[in-house]
PDB file of N, CA and C in Angstrom:
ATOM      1  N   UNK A  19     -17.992 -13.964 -14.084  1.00 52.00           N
ATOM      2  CA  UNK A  19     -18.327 -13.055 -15.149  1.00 52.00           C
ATOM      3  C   UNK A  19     -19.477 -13.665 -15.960  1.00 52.00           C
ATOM      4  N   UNK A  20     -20.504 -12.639 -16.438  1.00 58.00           N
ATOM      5  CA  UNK A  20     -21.669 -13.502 -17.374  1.00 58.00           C
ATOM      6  C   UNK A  20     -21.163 -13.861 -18.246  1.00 58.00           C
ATOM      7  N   UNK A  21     -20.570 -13.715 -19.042  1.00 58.00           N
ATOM      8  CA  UNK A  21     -20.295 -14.400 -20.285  1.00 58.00           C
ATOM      9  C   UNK A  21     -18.812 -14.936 -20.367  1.00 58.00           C
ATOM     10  N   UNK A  22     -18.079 -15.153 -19.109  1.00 59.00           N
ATOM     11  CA  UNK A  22     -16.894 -15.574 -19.447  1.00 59.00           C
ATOM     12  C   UNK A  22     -15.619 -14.770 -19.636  1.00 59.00           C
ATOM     13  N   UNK A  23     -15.006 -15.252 -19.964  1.00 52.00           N
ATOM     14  CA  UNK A  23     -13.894 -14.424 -20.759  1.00 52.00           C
ATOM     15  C   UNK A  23     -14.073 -13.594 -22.322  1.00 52.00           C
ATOM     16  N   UNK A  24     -15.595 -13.328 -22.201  1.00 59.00           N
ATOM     17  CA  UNK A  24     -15.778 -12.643 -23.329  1.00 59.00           C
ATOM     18  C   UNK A  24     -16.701 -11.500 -22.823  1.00 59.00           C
ATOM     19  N   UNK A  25     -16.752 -11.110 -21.487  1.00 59.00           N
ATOM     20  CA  UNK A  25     -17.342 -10.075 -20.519  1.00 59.00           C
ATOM     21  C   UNK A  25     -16.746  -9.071 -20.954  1.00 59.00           C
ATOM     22  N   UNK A  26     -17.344  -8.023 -21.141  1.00 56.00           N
ATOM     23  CA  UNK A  26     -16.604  -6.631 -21.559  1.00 56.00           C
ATOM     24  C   UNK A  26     -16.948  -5.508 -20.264  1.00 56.00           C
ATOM     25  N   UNK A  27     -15.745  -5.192 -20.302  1.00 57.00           N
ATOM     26  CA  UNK A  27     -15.147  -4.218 -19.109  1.00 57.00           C
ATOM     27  C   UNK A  27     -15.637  -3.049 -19.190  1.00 57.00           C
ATOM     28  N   UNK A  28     -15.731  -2.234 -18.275  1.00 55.00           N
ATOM     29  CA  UNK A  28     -15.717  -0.572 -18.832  1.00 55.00           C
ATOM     30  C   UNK A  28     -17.208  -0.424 -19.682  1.00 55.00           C
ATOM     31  N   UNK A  29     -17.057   1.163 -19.541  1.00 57.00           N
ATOM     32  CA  UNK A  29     -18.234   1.684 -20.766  1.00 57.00           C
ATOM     33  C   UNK A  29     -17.657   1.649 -22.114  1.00 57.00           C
ATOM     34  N   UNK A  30     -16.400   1.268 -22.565  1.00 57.00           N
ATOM     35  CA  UNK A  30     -16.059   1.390 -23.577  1.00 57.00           C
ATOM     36  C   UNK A  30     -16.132   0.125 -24.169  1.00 57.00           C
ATOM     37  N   UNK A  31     -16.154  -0.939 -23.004  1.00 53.00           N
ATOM     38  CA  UNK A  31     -16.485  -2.157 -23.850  1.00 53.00           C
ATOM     39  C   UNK A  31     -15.547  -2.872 -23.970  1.00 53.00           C
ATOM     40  N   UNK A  32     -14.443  -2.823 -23.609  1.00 60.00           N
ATOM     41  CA  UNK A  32     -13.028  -2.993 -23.516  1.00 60.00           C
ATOM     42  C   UNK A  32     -13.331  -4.177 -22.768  1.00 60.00           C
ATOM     43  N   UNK A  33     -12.904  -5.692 -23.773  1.00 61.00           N
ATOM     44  CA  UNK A  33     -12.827  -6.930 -23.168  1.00 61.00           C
ATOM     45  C   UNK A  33     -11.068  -7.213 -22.554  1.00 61.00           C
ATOM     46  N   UNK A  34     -10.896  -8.496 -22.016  1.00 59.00           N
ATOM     47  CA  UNK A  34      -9.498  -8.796 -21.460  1.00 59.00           C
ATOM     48  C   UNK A  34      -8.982  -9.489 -22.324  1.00 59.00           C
ATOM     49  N   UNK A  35      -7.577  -9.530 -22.248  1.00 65.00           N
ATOM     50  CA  UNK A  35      -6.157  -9.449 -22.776  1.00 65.00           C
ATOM     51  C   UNK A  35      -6.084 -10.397 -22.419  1.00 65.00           C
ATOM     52  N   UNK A  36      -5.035 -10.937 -23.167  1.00 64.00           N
ATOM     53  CA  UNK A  36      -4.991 -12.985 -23.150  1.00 64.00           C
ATOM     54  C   UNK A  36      -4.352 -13.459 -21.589  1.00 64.00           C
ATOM     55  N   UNK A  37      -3.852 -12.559 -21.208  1.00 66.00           N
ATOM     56  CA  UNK A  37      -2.911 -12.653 -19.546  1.00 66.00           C
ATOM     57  C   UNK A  37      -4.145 -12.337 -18.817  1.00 66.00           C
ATOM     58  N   UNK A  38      -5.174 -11.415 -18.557  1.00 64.00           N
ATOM     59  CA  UNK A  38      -5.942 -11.402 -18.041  1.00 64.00           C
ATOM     60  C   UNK A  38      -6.937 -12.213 -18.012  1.00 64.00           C
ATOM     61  N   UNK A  39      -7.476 -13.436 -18.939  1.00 61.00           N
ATOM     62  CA  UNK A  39      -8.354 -14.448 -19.606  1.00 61.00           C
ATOM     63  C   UNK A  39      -7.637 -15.262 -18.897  1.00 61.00           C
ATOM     64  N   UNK A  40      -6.243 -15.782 -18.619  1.00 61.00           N
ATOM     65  CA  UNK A  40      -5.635 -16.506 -17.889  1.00 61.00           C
ATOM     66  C   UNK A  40      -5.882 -16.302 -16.542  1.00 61.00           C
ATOM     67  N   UNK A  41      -6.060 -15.572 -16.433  1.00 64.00           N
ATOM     68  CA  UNK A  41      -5.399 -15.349 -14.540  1.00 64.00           C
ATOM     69  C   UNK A  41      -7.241 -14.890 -14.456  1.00 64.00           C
ATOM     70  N   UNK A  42      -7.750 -14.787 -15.255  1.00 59.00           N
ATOM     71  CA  UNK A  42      -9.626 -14.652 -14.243  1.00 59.00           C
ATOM     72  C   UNK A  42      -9.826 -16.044 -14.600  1.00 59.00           C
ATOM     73  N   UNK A  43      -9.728 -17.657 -15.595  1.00 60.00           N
ATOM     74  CA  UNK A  43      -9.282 -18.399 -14.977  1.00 60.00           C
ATOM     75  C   UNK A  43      -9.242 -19.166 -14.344  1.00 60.00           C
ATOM     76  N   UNK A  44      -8.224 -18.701 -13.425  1.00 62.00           N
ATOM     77  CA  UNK A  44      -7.715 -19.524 -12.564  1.00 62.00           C
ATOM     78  C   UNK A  44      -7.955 -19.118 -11.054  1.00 62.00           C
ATOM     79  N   UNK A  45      -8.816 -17.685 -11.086  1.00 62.00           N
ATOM     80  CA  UNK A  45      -8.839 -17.466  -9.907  1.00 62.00           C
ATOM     81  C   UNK A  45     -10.472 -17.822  -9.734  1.00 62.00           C
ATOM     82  N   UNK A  46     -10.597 -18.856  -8.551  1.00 63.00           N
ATOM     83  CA  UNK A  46     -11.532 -19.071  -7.787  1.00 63.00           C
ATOM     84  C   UNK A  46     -11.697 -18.813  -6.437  1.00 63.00           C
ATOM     85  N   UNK A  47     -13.128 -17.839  -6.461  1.00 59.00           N
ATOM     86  CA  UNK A  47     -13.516 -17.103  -5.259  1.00 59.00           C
ATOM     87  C   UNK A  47     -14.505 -17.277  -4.296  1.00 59.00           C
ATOM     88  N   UNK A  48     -13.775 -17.478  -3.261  1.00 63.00           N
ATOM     89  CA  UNK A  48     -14.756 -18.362  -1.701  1.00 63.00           C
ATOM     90  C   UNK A  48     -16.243 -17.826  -1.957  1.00 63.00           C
ATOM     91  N   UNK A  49     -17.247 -18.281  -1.491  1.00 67.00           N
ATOM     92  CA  UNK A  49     -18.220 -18.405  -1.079  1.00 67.00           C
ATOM     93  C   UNK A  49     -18.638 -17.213   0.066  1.00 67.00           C
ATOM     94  N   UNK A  50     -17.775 -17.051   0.911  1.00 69.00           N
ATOM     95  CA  UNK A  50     -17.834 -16.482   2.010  1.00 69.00           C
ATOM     96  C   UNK A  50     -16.499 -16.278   2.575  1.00 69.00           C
ATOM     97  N   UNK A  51     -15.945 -15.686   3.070  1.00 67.00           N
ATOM     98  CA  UNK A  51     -14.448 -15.175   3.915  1.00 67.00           C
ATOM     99  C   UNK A  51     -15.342 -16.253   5.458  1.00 67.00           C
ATOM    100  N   UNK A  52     -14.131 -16.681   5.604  1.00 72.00           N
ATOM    101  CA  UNK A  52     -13.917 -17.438   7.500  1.00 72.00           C
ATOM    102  C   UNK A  52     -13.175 -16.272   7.841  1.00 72.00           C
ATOM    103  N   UNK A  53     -13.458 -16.003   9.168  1.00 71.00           N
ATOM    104  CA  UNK A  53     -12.966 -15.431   9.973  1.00 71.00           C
ATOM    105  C   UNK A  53     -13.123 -16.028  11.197  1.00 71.00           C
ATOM    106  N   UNK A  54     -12.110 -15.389  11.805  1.00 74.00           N
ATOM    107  CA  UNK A  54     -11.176 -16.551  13.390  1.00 74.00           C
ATOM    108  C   UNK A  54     -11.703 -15.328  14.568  1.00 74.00           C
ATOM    109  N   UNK A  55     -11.522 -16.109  15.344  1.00 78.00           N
ATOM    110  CA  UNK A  55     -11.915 -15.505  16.644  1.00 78.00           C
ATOM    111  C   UNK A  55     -10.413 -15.955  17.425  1.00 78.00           C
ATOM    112  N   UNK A  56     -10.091 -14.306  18.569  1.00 81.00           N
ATOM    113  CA  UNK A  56      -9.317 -15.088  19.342  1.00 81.00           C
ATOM    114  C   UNK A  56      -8.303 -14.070  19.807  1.00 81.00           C
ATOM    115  N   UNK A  57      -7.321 -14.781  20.031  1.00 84.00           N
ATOM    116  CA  UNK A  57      -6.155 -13.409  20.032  1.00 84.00           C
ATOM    117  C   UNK A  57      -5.006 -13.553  19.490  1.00 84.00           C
ATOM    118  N   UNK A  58      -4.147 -13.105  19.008  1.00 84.00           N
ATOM    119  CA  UNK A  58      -2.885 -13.343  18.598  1.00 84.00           C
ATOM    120  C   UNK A  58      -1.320 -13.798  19.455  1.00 84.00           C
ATOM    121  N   UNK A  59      -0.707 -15.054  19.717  1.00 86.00           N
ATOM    122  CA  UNK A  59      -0.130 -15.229  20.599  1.00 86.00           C
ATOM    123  C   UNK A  59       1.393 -14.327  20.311  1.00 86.00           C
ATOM    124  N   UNK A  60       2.186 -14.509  21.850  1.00 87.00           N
ATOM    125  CA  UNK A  60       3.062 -13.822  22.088  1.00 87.00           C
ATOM    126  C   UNK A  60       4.202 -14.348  21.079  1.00 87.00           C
ATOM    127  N   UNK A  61       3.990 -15.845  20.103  1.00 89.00           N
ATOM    128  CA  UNK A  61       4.812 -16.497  19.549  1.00 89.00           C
ATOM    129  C   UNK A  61       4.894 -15.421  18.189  1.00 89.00           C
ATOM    130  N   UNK A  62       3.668 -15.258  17.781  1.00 85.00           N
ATOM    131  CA  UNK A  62       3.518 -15.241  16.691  1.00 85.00           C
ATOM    132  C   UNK A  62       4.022 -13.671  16.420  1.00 85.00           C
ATOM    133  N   UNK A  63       3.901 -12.964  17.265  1.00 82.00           N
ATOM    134  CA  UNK A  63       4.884 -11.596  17.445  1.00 82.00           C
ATOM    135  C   UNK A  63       6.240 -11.736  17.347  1.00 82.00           C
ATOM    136  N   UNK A  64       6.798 -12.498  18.014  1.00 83.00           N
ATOM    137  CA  UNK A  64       8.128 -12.789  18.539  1.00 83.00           C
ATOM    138  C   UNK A  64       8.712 -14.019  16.946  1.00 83.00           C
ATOM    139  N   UNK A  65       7.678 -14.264  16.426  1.00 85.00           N
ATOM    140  CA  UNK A  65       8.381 -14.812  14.550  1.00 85.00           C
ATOM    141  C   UNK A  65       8.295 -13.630  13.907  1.00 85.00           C
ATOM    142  N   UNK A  66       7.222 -12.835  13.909  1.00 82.00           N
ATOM    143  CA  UNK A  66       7.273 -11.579  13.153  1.00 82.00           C
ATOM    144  C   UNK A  66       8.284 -10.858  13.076  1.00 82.00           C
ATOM    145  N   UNK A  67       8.603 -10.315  14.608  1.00 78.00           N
ATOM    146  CA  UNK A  67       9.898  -9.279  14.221  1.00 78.00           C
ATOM    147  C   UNK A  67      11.373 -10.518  13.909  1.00 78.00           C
ATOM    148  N   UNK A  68      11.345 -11.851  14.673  1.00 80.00           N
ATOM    149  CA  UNK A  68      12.499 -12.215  13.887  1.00 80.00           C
ATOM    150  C   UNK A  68      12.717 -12.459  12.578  1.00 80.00           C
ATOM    151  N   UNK A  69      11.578 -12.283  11.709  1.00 84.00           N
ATOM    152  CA  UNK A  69      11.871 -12.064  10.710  1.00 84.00           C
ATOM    153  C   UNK A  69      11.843 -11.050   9.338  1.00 84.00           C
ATOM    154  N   UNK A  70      11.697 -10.062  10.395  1.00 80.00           N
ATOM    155  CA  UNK A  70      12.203  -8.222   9.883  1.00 80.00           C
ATOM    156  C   UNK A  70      13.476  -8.370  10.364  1.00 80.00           C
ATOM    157  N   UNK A  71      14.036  -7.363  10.973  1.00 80.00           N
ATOM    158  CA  UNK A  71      15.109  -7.394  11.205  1.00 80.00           C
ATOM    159  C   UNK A  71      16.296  -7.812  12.193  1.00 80.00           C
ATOM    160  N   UNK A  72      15.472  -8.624  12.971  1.00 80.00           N
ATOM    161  CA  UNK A  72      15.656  -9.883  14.520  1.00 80.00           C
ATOM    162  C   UNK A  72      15.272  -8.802  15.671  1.00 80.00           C
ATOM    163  N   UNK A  73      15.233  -9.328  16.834  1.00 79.00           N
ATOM    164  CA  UNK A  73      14.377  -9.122  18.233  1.00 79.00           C
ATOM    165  C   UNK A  73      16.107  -8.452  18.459  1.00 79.00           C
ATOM    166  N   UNK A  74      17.009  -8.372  18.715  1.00 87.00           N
ATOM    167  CA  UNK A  74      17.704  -7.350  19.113  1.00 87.00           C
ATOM    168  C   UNK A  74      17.449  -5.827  18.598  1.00 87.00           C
ATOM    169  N   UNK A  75      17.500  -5.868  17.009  1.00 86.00           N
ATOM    170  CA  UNK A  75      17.476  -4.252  16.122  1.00 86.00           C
ATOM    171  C   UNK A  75      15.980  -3.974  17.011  1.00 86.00           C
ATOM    172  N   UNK A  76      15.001  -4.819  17.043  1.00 83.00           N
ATOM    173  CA  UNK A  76      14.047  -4.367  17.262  1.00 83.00           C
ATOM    174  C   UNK A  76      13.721  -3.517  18.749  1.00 83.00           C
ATOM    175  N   UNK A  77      14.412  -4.248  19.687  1.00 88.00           N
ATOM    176  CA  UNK A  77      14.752  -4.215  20.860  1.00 88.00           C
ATOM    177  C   UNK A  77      15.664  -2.248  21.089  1.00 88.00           C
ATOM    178  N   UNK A  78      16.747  -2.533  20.386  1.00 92.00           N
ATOM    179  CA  UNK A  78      17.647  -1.323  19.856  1.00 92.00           C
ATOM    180  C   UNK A  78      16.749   0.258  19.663  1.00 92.00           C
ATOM    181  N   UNK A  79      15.879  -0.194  18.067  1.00 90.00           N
ATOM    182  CA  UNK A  79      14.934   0.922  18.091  1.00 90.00           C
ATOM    183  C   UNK A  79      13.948   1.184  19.316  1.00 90.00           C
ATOM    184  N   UNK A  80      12.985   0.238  19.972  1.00 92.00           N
ATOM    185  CA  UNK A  80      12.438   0.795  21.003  1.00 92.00           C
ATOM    186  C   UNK A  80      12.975   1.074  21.750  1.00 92.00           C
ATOM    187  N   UNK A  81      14.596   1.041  22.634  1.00 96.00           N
ATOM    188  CA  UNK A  81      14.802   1.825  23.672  1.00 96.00           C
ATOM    189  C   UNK A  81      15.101   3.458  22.778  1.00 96.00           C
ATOM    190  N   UNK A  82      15.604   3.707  21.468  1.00 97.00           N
ATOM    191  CA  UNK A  82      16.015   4.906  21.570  1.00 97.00           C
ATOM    192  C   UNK A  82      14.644   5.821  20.915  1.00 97.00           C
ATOM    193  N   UNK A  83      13.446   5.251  20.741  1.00 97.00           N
ATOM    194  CA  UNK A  83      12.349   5.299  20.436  1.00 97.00           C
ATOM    195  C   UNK A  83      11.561   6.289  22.105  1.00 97.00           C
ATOM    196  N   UNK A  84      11.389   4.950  22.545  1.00 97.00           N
ATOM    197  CA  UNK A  84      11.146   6.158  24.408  1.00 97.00           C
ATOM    198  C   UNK A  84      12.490   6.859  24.962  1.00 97.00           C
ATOM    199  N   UNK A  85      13.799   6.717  24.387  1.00 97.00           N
ATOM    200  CA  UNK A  85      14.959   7.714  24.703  1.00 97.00           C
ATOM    201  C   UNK A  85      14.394   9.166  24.258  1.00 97.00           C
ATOM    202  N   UNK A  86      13.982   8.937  22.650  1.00 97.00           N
ATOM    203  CA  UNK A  86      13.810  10.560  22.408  1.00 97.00           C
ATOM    204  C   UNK A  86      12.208  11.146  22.770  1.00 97.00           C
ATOM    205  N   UNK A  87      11.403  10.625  23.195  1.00 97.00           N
ATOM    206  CA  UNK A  87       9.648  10.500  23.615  1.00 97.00           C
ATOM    207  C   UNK A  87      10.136  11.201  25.498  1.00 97.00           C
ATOM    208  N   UNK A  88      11.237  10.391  25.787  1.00 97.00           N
ATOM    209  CA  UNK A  88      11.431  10.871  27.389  1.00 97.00           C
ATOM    210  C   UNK A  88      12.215  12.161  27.101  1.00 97.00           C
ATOM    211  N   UNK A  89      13.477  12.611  26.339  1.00 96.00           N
ATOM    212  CA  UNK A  89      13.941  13.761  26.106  1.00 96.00           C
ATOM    213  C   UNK A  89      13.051  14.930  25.440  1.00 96.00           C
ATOM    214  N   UNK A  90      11.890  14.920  24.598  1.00 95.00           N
ATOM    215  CA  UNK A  90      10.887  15.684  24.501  1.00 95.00           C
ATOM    216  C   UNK A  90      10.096  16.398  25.521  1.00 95.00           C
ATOM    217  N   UNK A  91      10.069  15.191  26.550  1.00 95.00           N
ATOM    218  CA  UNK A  91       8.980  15.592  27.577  1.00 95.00           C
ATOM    219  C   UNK A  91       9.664  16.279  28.470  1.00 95.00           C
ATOM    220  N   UNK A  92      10.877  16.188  28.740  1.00 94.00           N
ATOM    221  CA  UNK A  92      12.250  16.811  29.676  1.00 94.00           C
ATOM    222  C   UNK A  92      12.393  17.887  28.970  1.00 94.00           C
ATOM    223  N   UNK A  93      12.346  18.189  28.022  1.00 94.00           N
ATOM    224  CA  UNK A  93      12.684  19.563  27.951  1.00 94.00           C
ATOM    225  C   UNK A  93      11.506  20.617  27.869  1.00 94.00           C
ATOM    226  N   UNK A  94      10.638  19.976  27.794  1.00 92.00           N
ATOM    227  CA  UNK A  94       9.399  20.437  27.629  1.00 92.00           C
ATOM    228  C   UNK A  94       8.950  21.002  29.360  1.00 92.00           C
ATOM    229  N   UNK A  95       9.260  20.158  29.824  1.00 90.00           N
ATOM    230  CA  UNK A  95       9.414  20.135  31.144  1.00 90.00           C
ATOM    231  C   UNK A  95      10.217  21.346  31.534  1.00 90.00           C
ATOM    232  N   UNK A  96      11.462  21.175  31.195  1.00 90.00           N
ATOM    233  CA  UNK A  96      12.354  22.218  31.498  1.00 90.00           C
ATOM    234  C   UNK A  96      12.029  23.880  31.320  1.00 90.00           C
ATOM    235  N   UNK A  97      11.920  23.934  29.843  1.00 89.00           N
ATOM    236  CA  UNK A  97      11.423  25.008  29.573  1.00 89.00           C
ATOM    237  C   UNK A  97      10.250  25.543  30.461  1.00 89.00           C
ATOM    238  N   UNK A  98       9.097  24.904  30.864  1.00 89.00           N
ATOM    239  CA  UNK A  98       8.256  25.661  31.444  1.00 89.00           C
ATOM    240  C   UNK A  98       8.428  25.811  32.656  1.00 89.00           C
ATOM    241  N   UNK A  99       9.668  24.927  33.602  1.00 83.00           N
ATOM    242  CA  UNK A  99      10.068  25.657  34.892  1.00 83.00           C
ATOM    243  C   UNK A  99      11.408  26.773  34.499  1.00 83.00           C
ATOM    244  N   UNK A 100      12.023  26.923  33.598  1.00 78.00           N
ATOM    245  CA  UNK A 100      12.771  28.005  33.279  1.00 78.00           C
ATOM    246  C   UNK A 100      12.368  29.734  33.577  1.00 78.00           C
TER     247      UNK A 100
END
């Protein structure tokens, strides 16, 4: 900010609030973002969902997930040889 914590916000001029003077602060901002090249491993999937709701629930929803995707298409099916 140019002038600090005495930068005024807005067209109204509206400077920051003693919590906001704190926390701009303390926040220091990179230079530039790094970014990674690469791919994401099969591990790092397999921590993800164990720690939503574990690799069984998850397991659970995708079979009844293509259960009702395959019963759509079956009746869909059906109906137009009817």
């Amino acid at each position: 900010m140019p002038h600090g914590d005495a930068t005024q916000i807005g067209d109204r001029g509206v400077s920051l609030s003693g919590g906001q003077k704190a926390r701009a602060e303390k926040i220091q901002l990179p230079e530039e973002e790094e970014r990674r090249h690469g791919t994401v491993g099969w591990r790092i999937y397999y921590e993800y969902f164990k720690a939503g709701s574990g690799i069984f629930i998850f397991l659970i929803l995708l079979f009844l997930n293509i259960t009702a995707q395959v019963a759509y298409v079956a009746s869909d099916w059906w109906l137009s040889h009817w």
